[in-house]
């Protein structure tokens, strides 16, 4: 459980850096069919997880399009909200896989943004 919380803290800390350099695309956008396969969702979870994923993408887009002064705060709220909703919808094993996926996505975005800045 400590690992999950540490991972979440690392995600949020590095998301702040990533957001400053990221373009218009939502930094944690994950397609639902790939998410469904990766997490091995049960039929009763499909609708709820799809709605949560769509809501998360919308919240990210809103935070990126709004006032730049509050982007980090809105993105942090979107990530925390998403993780809370997913924790309720997923099994503990699925949730660990989801947090890992978010963390890997964040690290990839950070590496890509650093490569773009270096050019």
mmCIF file of N, CA and C in Angstrom:
data_model
loop_
_atom_site.group_PDB
_atom_site.id
_atom_site.type_symbol
_atom_site.label_atom_id
_atom_site.label_comp_id
_atom_site.label_asym_id
_atom_site.label_seq_id
_atom_site.Cartn_x
_atom_site.Cartn_y
_atom_site.Cartn_z
ATOM 1 N N UNK A 1 0.818 -1.181 0.000
ATOM 2 C CA UNK A 1 0.000 0.000 0.000
ATOM 3 C C UNK A 1 0.868 1.252 0.000
ATOM 4 N N UNK A 2 2.007 1.184 0.703
ATOM 5 C CA UNK A 2 2.919 2.325 0.714
ATOM 6 C C UNK A 2 3.410 2.633 -0.696
ATOM 7 N N UNK A 3 3.672 1.590 -1.452
ATOM 8 C CA UNK A 3 4.158 1.785 -2.819
ATOM 9 C C UNK A 3 3.157 2.550 -3.667
ATOM 10 N N UNK A 4 1.885 2.244 -3.490
ATOM 11 C CA UNK A 4 0.844 2.925 -4.253
ATOM 12 C C UNK A 4 0.849 4.410 -3.927
ATOM 13 N N UNK A 5 0.901 4.743 -2.649
ATOM 14 C CA UNK A 5 0.896 6.145 -2.256
ATOM 15 C C UNK A 5 2.158 6.866 -2.709
ATOM 16 N N UNK A 6 3.289 6.187 -2.636
ATOM 17 C CA UNK A 6 4.537 6.790 -3.111
ATOM 18 C C UNK A 6 4.459 7.013 -4.618
ATOM 19 N N UNK A 7 3.910 6.046 -5.343
ATOM 20 C CA UNK A 7 3.751 6.197 -6.786
ATOM 21 C C UNK A 7 2.853 7.371 -7.125
ATOM 22 N N UNK A 8 1.762 7.503 -6.398
ATOM 23 C CA UNK A 8 0.841 8.617 -6.637
ATOM 24 C C UNK A 8 1.543 9.941 -6.372
ATOM 25 N N UNK A 9 2.313 10.014 -5.297
ATOM 26 C CA UNK A 9 3.042 11.245 -4.977
ATOM 27 C C UNK A 9 4.046 11.586 -6.074
ATOM 28 N N UNK A 10 4.743 10.568 -6.587
ATOM 29 C CA UNK A 10 5.693 10.804 -7.671
ATOM 30 C C UNK A 10 4.990 11.252 -8.944
ATOM 31 N N UNK A 11 3.842 10.669 -9.218
ATOM 32 C CA UNK A 11 3.077 11.059 -10.398
ATOM 33 C C UNK A 11 2.709 12.527 -10.320
ATOM 34 N N UNK A 12 2.191 12.923 -9.192
ATOM 35 C CA UNK A 12 1.744 14.311 -9.040
ATOM 36 C C UNK A 12 2.902 15.290 -9.077
ATOM 37 N N UNK A 13 4.019 14.916 -8.485
ATOM 38 C CA UNK A 13 5.166 15.809 -8.487
ATOM 39 C C UNK A 13 5.720 15.998 -9.889
ATOM 40 N N UNK A 14 5.820 14.930 -10.638
ATOM 41 C CA UNK A 14 6.368 15.050 -11.982
ATOM 42 C C UNK A 14 5.335 15.540 -12.989
ATOM 43 N N UNK A 15 4.056 15.398 -12.672
ATOM 44 C CA UNK A 15 3.016 15.921 -13.564
ATOM 45 C C UNK A 15 3.090 17.432 -13.631
ATOM 46 N N UNK A 16 3.467 18.064 -12.552
ATOM 47 C CA UNK A 16 3.589 19.512 -12.523
ATOM 48 C C UNK A 16 4.648 19.966 -13.514
ATOM 49 N N UNK A 17 5.777 19.288 -13.528
ATOM 50 C CA UNK A 17 6.846 19.623 -14.464
ATOM 51 C C UNK A 17 6.400 19.359 -15.893
ATOM 52 N N UNK A 18 5.748 18.245 -16.084
ATOM 53 C CA UNK A 18 5.316 17.846 -17.425
ATOM 54 C C UNK A 18 4.278 18.798 -17.988
ATOM 55 N N UNK A 19 3.394 19.283 -17.175
ATOM 56 C CA UNK A 19 2.333 20.170 -17.642
ATOM 57 C C UNK A 19 2.862 21.498 -18.143
ATOM 58 N N UNK A 20 3.907 21.977 -17.553
ATOM 59 C CA UNK A 20 4.451 23.263 -17.957
ATOM 60 C C UNK A 20 4.968 23.225 -19.381
ATOM 61 N N UNK A 21 5.415 22.052 -19.823
ATOM 62 C CA UNK A 21 6.009 21.950 -21.141
ATOM 63 C C UNK A 21 5.116 21.224 -22.145
ATOM 64 N N UNK A 22 4.062 20.601 -21.677
ATOM 65 C CA UNK A 22 3.228 19.789 -22.553
ATOM 66 C C UNK A 22 2.329 20.662 -23.418
ATOM 67 N N UNK A 23 1.988 20.153 -24.587
ATOM 68 C CA UNK A 23 1.139 20.897 -25.497
ATOM 69 C C UNK A 23 -0.318 20.795 -25.139
ATOM 70 N N UNK A 24 -1.169 20.717 -26.154
ATOM 71 C CA UNK A 24 -2.609 20.740 -25.959
ATOM 72 C C UNK A 24 -3.190 19.374 -25.629
ATOM 73 N N UNK A 25 -2.451 18.309 -25.851
ATOM 74 C CA UNK A 25 -2.953 16.961 -25.616
ATOM 75 C C UNK A 25 -2.989 16.634 -24.132
ATOM 76 N N UNK A 26 -4.005 15.903 -23.726
ATOM 77 C CA UNK A 26 -4.104 15.472 -22.331
ATOM 78 C C UNK A 26 -2.938 14.532 -22.028
ATOM 79 N N UNK A 27 -2.175 14.802 -20.970
ATOM 80 C CA UNK A 27 -0.966 14.018 -20.716
ATOM 81 C C UNK A 27 -1.214 12.564 -20.312
ATOM 82 N N UNK A 28 -2.390 12.251 -19.772
ATOM 83 C CA UNK A 28 -2.666 10.886 -19.323
ATOM 84 C C UNK A 28 -3.781 10.246 -20.131
ATOM 85 N N UNK A 29 -3.882 10.576 -21.387
ATOM 86 C CA UNK A 29 -4.960 10.039 -22.219
ATOM 87 C C UNK A 29 -4.672 8.584 -22.575
ATOM 88 N N UNK A 30 -5.605 7.711 -22.192
ATOM 89 C CA UNK A 30 -5.473 6.281 -22.449
ATOM 90 C C UNK A 30 -6.729 5.823 -23.176
ATOM 91 N N UNK A 31 -6.557 5.104 -24.293
ATOM 92 C CA UNK A 31 -7.732 4.623 -25.019
ATOM 93 C C UNK A 31 -8.404 3.516 -24.213
ATOM 94 N N UNK A 32 -9.719 3.535 -24.203
ATOM 95 C CA UNK A 32 -10.457 2.574 -23.390
ATOM 96 C C UNK A 32 -10.244 1.125 -23.819
ATOM 97 N N UNK A 33 -10.254 0.799 -25.126
ATOM 98 C CA UNK A 33 -10.030 -0.617 -25.494
ATOM 99 C C UNK A 33 -8.695 -1.164 -24.972
ATOM 100 N N UNK A 34 -7.654 -0.354 -25.025
ATOM 101 C CA UNK A 34 -6.356 -0.803 -24.507
ATOM 102 C C UNK A 34 -6.397 -0.925 -22.985
ATOM 103 N N UNK A 35 -7.068 0.006 -22.339
ATOM 104 C CA UNK A 35 -7.204 -0.031 -20.885
ATOM 105 C C UNK A 35 -7.983 -1.271 -20.451
ATOM 106 N N UNK A 36 -9.039 -1.566 -21.176
ATOM 107 C CA UNK A 36 -9.877 -2.733 -20.879
ATOM 108 C C UNK A 36 -9.063 -4.023 -20.955
ATOM 109 N N UNK A 37 -8.243 -4.137 -21.982
ATOM 110 C CA UNK A 37 -7.430 -5.332 -22.162
ATOM 111 C C UNK A 37 -6.333 -5.418 -21.103
ATOM 112 N N UNK A 38 -5.661 -4.308 -20.868
ATOM 113 C CA UNK A 38 -4.547 -4.297 -19.915
ATOM 114 C C UNK A 38 -5.000 -4.633 -18.496
ATOM 115 N N UNK A 39 -6.119 -4.079 -18.088
ATOM 116 C CA UNK A 39 -6.604 -4.315 -16.724
ATOM 117 C C UNK A 39 -7.403 -5.603 -16.590
ATOM 118 N N UNK A 40 -7.826 -6.198 -17.701
ATOM 119 C CA UNK A 40 -8.635 -7.412 -17.643
ATOM 120 C C UNK A 40 -9.964 -7.151 -16.962
ATOM 121 N N UNK A 41 -10.654 -6.124 -17.431
ATOM 122 C CA UNK A 41 -11.901 -5.709 -16.789
ATOM 123 C C UNK A 41 -12.999 -6.753 -16.949
ATOM 124 N N UNK A 42 -13.762 -6.931 -15.902
ATOM 125 C CA UNK A 42 -14.926 -7.810 -15.923
ATOM 126 C C UNK A 42 -16.081 -7.060 -16.585
ATOM 127 N N UNK A 43 -17.057 -7.773 -17.109
ATOM 128 C CA UNK A 43 -18.178 -7.112 -17.783
ATOM 129 C C UNK A 43 -18.899 -6.066 -16.922
ATOM 130 N N UNK A 44 -19.019 -6.311 -15.630
ATOM 131 C CA UNK A 44 -19.715 -5.358 -14.765
ATOM 132 C C UNK A 44 -18.903 -4.074 -14.537
ATOM 133 N N UNK A 45 -17.609 -4.086 -14.865
ATOM 134 C CA UNK A 45 -16.751 -2.921 -14.667
ATOM 135 C C UNK A 45 -16.649 -2.032 -15.907
ATOM 136 N N UNK A 46 -17.001 -2.577 -17.057
ATOM 137 C CA UNK A 46 -16.745 -1.875 -18.313
ATOM 138 C C UNK A 46 -17.359 -0.486 -18.381
ATOM 139 N N UNK A 47 -18.649 -0.388 -18.115
ATOM 140 C CA UNK A 47 -19.344 0.888 -18.253
ATOM 141 C C UNK A 47 -18.798 1.934 -17.278
ATOM 142 N N UNK A 48 -18.607 1.521 -16.050
ATOM 143 C CA UNK A 48 -18.139 2.467 -15.026
ATOM 144 C C UNK A 48 -16.728 2.969 -15.339
ATOM 145 N N UNK A 49 -15.830 2.072 -15.706
ATOM 146 C CA UNK A 49 -14.450 2.464 -16.007
ATOM 147 C C UNK A 49 -14.400 3.335 -17.266
ATOM 148 N N UNK A 50 -15.227 3.044 -18.253
ATOM 149 C CA UNK A 50 -15.243 3.871 -19.456
ATOM 150 C C UNK A 50 -15.706 5.292 -19.137
ATOM 151 N N UNK A 51 -16.724 5.414 -18.309
ATOM 152 C CA UNK A 51 -17.199 6.747 -17.912
ATOM 153 C C UNK A 51 -16.137 7.496 -17.116
ATOM 154 N N UNK A 52 -15.448 6.812 -16.222
ATOM 155 C CA UNK A 52 -14.390 7.439 -15.429
ATOM 156 C C UNK A 52 -13.255 7.892 -16.344
ATOM 157 N N UNK A 53 -12.863 7.057 -17.294
ATOM 158 C CA UNK A 53 -11.781 7.395 -18.218
ATOM 159 C C UNK A 53 -12.161 8.603 -19.078
ATOM 160 N N UNK A 54 -13.376 8.623 -19.601
ATOM 161 C CA UNK A 54 -13.837 9.760 -20.410
ATOM 162 C C UNK A 54 -13.879 11.042 -19.583
ATOM 163 N N UNK A 55 -14.347 10.926 -18.360
ATOM 164 C CA UNK A 55 -14.404 12.079 -17.455
ATOM 165 C C UNK A 55 -12.993 12.599 -17.165
ATOM 166 N N UNK A 56 -12.048 11.704 -16.970
ATOM 167 C CA UNK A 56 -10.668 12.096 -16.702
ATOM 168 C C UNK A 56 -10.067 12.844 -17.886
ATOM 169 N N UNK A 57 -10.317 12.361 -19.084
ATOM 170 C CA UNK A 57 -9.812 13.033 -20.283
ATOM 171 C C UNK A 57 -10.426 14.423 -20.401
ATOM 172 N N UNK A 58 -11.726 14.540 -20.140
ATOM 173 C CA UNK A 58 -12.394 15.850 -20.183
ATOM 174 C C UNK A 58 -11.812 16.808 -19.145
ATOM 175 N N UNK A 59 -11.578 16.313 -17.937
ATOM 176 C CA UNK A 59 -11.026 17.160 -16.876
ATOM 177 C C UNK A 59 -9.620 17.637 -17.227
ATOM 178 N N UNK A 60 -8.830 16.781 -17.847
ATOM 179 C CA UNK A 60 -7.492 17.186 -18.272
ATOM 180 C C UNK A 60 -7.563 18.269 -19.341
ATOM 181 N N UNK A 61 -8.457 18.103 -20.290
ATOM 182 C CA UNK A 61 -8.608 19.094 -21.357
ATOM 183 C C UNK A 61 -9.032 20.440 -20.795
ATOM 184 N N UNK A 62 -9.963 20.425 -19.850
ATOM 185 C CA UNK A 62 -10.403 21.670 -19.217
ATOM 186 C C UNK A 62 -9.259 22.341 -18.469
ATOM 187 N N UNK A 63 -8.453 21.552 -17.780
ATOM 188 C CA UNK A 63 -7.359 22.149 -17.013
ATOM 189 C C UNK A 63 -6.288 22.722 -17.927
ATOM 190 N N UNK A 64 -6.092 22.134 -19.097
ATOM 191 C CA UNK A 64 -5.090 22.641 -20.032
ATOM 192 C C UNK A 64 -5.582 23.877 -20.782
ATOM 193 N N UNK A 65 -6.892 24.007 -20.969
ATOM 194 C CA UNK A 65 -7.441 25.122 -21.728
ATOM 195 C C UNK A 65 -7.737 26.349 -20.877
ATOM 196 N N UNK A 66 -7.756 26.206 -19.579
ATOM 197 C CA UNK A 66 -8.122 27.308 -18.698
ATOM 198 C C UNK A 66 -6.972 28.253 -18.428
ATOM 199 N N UNK A 67 -7.152 29.069 -17.418
ATOM 200 C CA UNK A 67 -6.161 30.034 -16.975
ATOM 201 C C UNK A 67 -4.885 29.304 -16.557
ATOM 202 N N UNK A 68 -3.757 29.734 -17.084
ATOM 203 C CA UNK A 68 -2.498 29.039 -16.814
ATOM 204 C C UNK A 68 -2.083 29.129 -15.348
ATOM 205 N N UNK A 69 -2.602 30.103 -14.640
ATOM 206 C CA UNK A 69 -2.256 30.280 -13.231
ATOM 207 C C UNK A 69 -2.725 29.095 -12.381
ATOM 208 N N UNK A 70 -3.825 28.478 -12.772
ATOM 209 C CA UNK A 70 -4.400 27.395 -11.975
ATOM 210 C C UNK A 70 -4.323 26.028 -12.659
ATOM 211 N N UNK A 71 -3.529 25.888 -13.719
ATOM 212 C CA UNK A 71 -3.446 24.612 -14.441
ATOM 213 C C UNK A 71 -2.962 23.477 -13.549
ATOM 214 N N UNK A 72 -1.905 23.727 -12.801
ATOM 215 C CA UNK A 72 -1.346 22.671 -11.956
ATOM 216 C C UNK A 72 -2.341 22.214 -10.902
ATOM 217 N N UNK A 73 -3.033 23.153 -10.306
ATOM 218 C CA UNK A 73 -4.014 22.810 -9.267
ATOM 219 C C UNK A 73 -5.165 21.999 -9.856
ATOM 220 N N UNK A 74 -5.640 22.404 -11.032
ATOM 221 C CA UNK A 74 -6.745 21.670 -11.671
ATOM 222 C C UNK A 74 -6.298 20.295 -12.140
ATOM 223 N N UNK A 75 -5.073 20.188 -12.655
ATOM 224 C CA UNK A 75 -4.576 18.892 -13.103
ATOM 225 C C UNK A 75 -4.388 17.963 -11.909
ATOM 226 N N UNK A 76 -3.882 18.473 -10.822
ATOM 227 C CA UNK A 76 -3.708 17.672 -9.611
ATOM 228 C C UNK A 76 -5.072 17.164 -9.128
ATOM 229 N N UNK A 77 -6.075 18.038 -9.153
ATOM 230 C CA UNK A 77 -7.427 17.636 -8.736
ATOM 231 C C UNK A 77 -7.981 16.572 -9.676
ATOM 232 N N UNK A 78 -7.704 16.705 -10.985
ATOM 233 C CA UNK A 78 -8.173 15.717 -11.959
ATOM 234 C C UNK A 78 -7.527 14.353 -11.704
ATOM 235 N N UNK A 79 -6.221 14.351 -11.436
ATOM 236 C CA UNK A 79 -5.514 13.086 -11.189
ATOM 237 C C UNK A 79 -6.009 12.437 -9.904
ATOM 238 N N UNK A 80 -6.092 13.226 -8.821
ATOM 239 C CA UNK A 80 -6.588 12.673 -7.558
ATOM 240 C C UNK A 80 -8.017 12.155 -7.694
ATOM 241 N N UNK A 81 -8.857 12.914 -8.368
ATOM 242 C CA UNK A 81 -10.237 12.492 -8.569
ATOM 243 C C UNK A 81 -10.324 11.201 -9.356
ATOM 244 N N UNK A 82 -9.509 11.116 -10.412
ATOM 245 C CA UNK A 82 -9.502 9.905 -11.216
ATOM 246 C C UNK A 82 -9.040 8.703 -10.420
ATOM 247 N N UNK A 83 -7.966 8.862 -9.662
ATOM 248 C CA UNK A 83 -7.468 7.742 -8.873
ATOM 249 C C UNK A 83 -8.483 7.302 -7.826
ATOM 250 N N UNK A 84 -9.180 8.251 -7.238
ATOM 251 C CA UNK A 84 -10.203 7.904 -6.236
ATOM 252 C C UNK A 84 -11.337 7.118 -6.882
ATOM 253 N N UNK A 85 -11.807 7.588 -8.033
ATOM 254 C CA UNK A 85 -12.902 6.893 -8.722
ATOM 255 C C UNK A 85 -12.474 5.505 -9.196
ATOM 256 N N UNK A 86 -11.258 5.411 -9.720
ATOM 257 C CA UNK A 86 -10.772 4.113 -10.202
ATOM 258 C C UNK A 86 -10.576 3.132 -9.048
ATOM 259 N N UNK A 87 -10.154 3.634 -7.909
ATOM 260 C CA UNK A 87 -9.957 2.745 -6.762
ATOM 261 C C UNK A 87 -11.270 2.107 -6.346
ATOM 262 N N UNK A 88 -12.360 2.862 -6.482
ATOM 263 C CA UNK A 88 -13.683 2.330 -6.147
ATOM 264 C C UNK A 88 -14.177 1.330 -7.184
ATOM 265 N N UNK A 89 -13.758 1.504 -8.437
ATOM 266 C CA UNK A 89 -14.278 0.672 -9.519
ATOM 267 C C UNK A 89 -13.445 -0.581 -9.788
ATOM 268 N N UNK A 90 -12.183 -0.577 -9.385
ATOM 269 C CA UNK A 90 -11.278 -1.674 -9.716
ATOM 270 C C UNK A 90 -10.959 -2.532 -8.500
ATOM 271 N N UNK A 91 -10.494 -3.739 -8.767
ATOM 272 C CA UNK A 91 -9.988 -4.593 -7.701
ATOM 273 C C UNK A 91 -8.612 -4.059 -7.282
ATOM 274 N N UNK A 92 -8.108 -4.463 -6.117
ATOM 275 C CA UNK A 92 -6.779 -3.973 -5.706
ATOM 276 C C UNK A 92 -5.673 -4.284 -6.723
ATOM 277 N N UNK A 93 -5.710 -5.458 -7.316
ATOM 278 C CA UNK A 93 -4.689 -5.808 -8.315
ATOM 279 C C UNK A 93 -4.821 -4.934 -9.560
ATOM 280 N N UNK A 94 -6.035 -4.728 -10.033
ATOM 281 C CA UNK A 94 -6.269 -3.869 -11.194
ATOM 282 C C UNK A 94 -5.853 -2.432 -10.888
ATOM 283 N N UNK A 95 -6.130 -1.978 -9.693
ATOM 284 C CA UNK A 95 -5.774 -0.607 -9.308
ATOM 285 C C UNK A 95 -4.256 -0.425 -9.304
ATOM 286 N N UNK A 96 -3.517 -1.403 -8.799
ATOM 287 C CA UNK A 96 -2.054 -1.318 -8.824
ATOM 288 C C UNK A 96 -1.553 -1.229 -10.257
ATOM 289 N N UNK A 97 -2.136 -2.030 -11.139
ATOM 290 C CA UNK A 97 -1.744 -1.977 -12.548
ATOM 291 C C UNK A 97 -2.080 -0.615 -13.157
ATOM 292 N N UNK A 98 -3.222 -0.042 -12.768
ATOM 293 C CA UNK A 98 -3.632 1.255 -13.292
ATOM 294 C C UNK A 98 -2.678 2.358 -12.827
ATOM 295 N N UNK A 99 -2.310 2.351 -11.555
ATOM 296 C CA UNK A 99 -1.374 3.354 -11.038
ATOM 297 C C UNK A 99 -0.025 3.219 -11.743
ATOM 298 N N UNK A 100 0.403 1.990 -11.984
ATOM 299 C CA UNK A 100 1.644 1.765 -12.725
ATOM 300 C C UNK A 100 1.540 2.331 -14.133
ATOM 301 N N UNK A 101 0.416 2.123 -14.785
ATOM 302 C CA UNK A 101 0.205 2.644 -16.130
ATOM 303 C C UNK A 101 0.268 4.169 -16.153
ATOM 304 N N UNK A 102 -0.375 4.811 -15.190
ATOM 305 C CA UNK A 102 -0.347 6.273 -15.106
ATOM 306 C C UNK A 102 1.083 6.760 -14.870
ATOM 307 N N UNK A 103 1.802 6.067 -14.007
ATOM 308 C CA UNK A 103 3.180 6.445 -13.700
ATOM 309 C C UNK A 103 4.076 6.312 -14.931
ATOM 310 N N UNK A 104 3.957 5.211 -15.652
ATOM 311 C CA UNK A 104 4.758 5.001 -16.856
ATOM 312 C C UNK A 104 4.404 6.048 -17.916
ATOM 313 N N UNK A 105 3.126 6.333 -18.071
ATOM 314 C CA UNK A 105 2.694 7.351 -19.026
ATOM 315 C C UNK A 105 3.290 8.699 -18.675
ATOM 316 N N UNK A 106 3.265 9.044 -17.398
ATOM 317 C CA UNK A 106 3.829 10.311 -16.956
ATOM 318 C C UNK A 106 5.332 10.369 -17.228
ATOM 319 N N UNK A 107 6.041 9.297 -16.936
ATOM 320 C CA UNK A 107 7.484 9.271 -17.185
ATOM 321 C C UNK A 107 7.789 9.397 -18.669
ATOM 322 N N UNK A 108 7.020 8.724 -19.509
ATOM 323 C CA UNK A 108 7.215 8.834 -20.958
ATOM 324 C C UNK A 108 6.951 10.255 -21.443
ATOM 325 N N UNK A 109 5.896 10.876 -20.942
ATOM 326 C CA UNK A 109 5.599 12.253 -21.333
ATOM 327 C C UNK A 109 6.723 13.194 -20.924
ATOM 328 N N UNK A 110 7.276 12.971 -19.747
ATOM 329 C CA UNK A 110 8.363 13.823 -19.262
ATOM 330 C C UNK A 110 9.599 13.662 -20.136
ATOM 331 N N UNK A 111 9.934 12.418 -20.494
ATOM 332 C CA UNK A 111 11.093 12.163 -21.344
ATOM 333 C C UNK A 111 10.883 12.795 -22.723
ATOM 334 N N UNK A 112 9.684 12.634 -23.280
ATOM 335 C CA UNK A 112 9.404 13.218 -24.592
ATOM 336 C C UNK A 112 9.463 14.736 -24.553
ATOM 337 N N UNK A 113 8.932 15.345 -23.506
ATOM 338 C CA UNK A 113 8.957 16.799 -23.426
ATOM 339 C C UNK A 113 10.391 17.310 -23.252
ATOM 340 N N UNK A 114 11.231 16.559 -22.544
ATOM 341 C CA UNK A 114 12.629 16.946 -22.401
ATOM 342 C C UNK A 114 13.358 16.823 -23.739
ATOM 343 N N UNK A 115 13.012 15.802 -24.530
ATOM 344 C CA UNK A 115 13.637 15.632 -25.839
ATOM 345 C C UNK A 115 13.221 16.761 -26.776
ATOM 346 N N UNK A 116 11.969 17.198 -26.684
ATOM 347 C CA UNK A 116 11.496 18.287 -27.537
ATOM 348 C C UNK A 116 12.173 19.597 -27.166
ATOM 349 N N UNK A 117 12.324 19.846 -25.863
ATOM 350 C CA UNK A 117 12.975 21.065 -25.396
ATOM 351 C C UNK A 117 14.441 21.072 -25.808
ATOM 352 N N UNK A 118 15.092 19.904 -25.796
ATOM 353 C CA UNK A 118 16.508 19.808 -26.139
ATOM 354 C C UNK A 118 16.768 20.090 -27.618
ATOM 355 N N UNK A 119 15.768 19.879 -28.455
ATOM 356 C CA UNK A 119 15.954 20.122 -29.895
ATOM 357 C C UNK A 119 16.035 21.564 -30.121
#
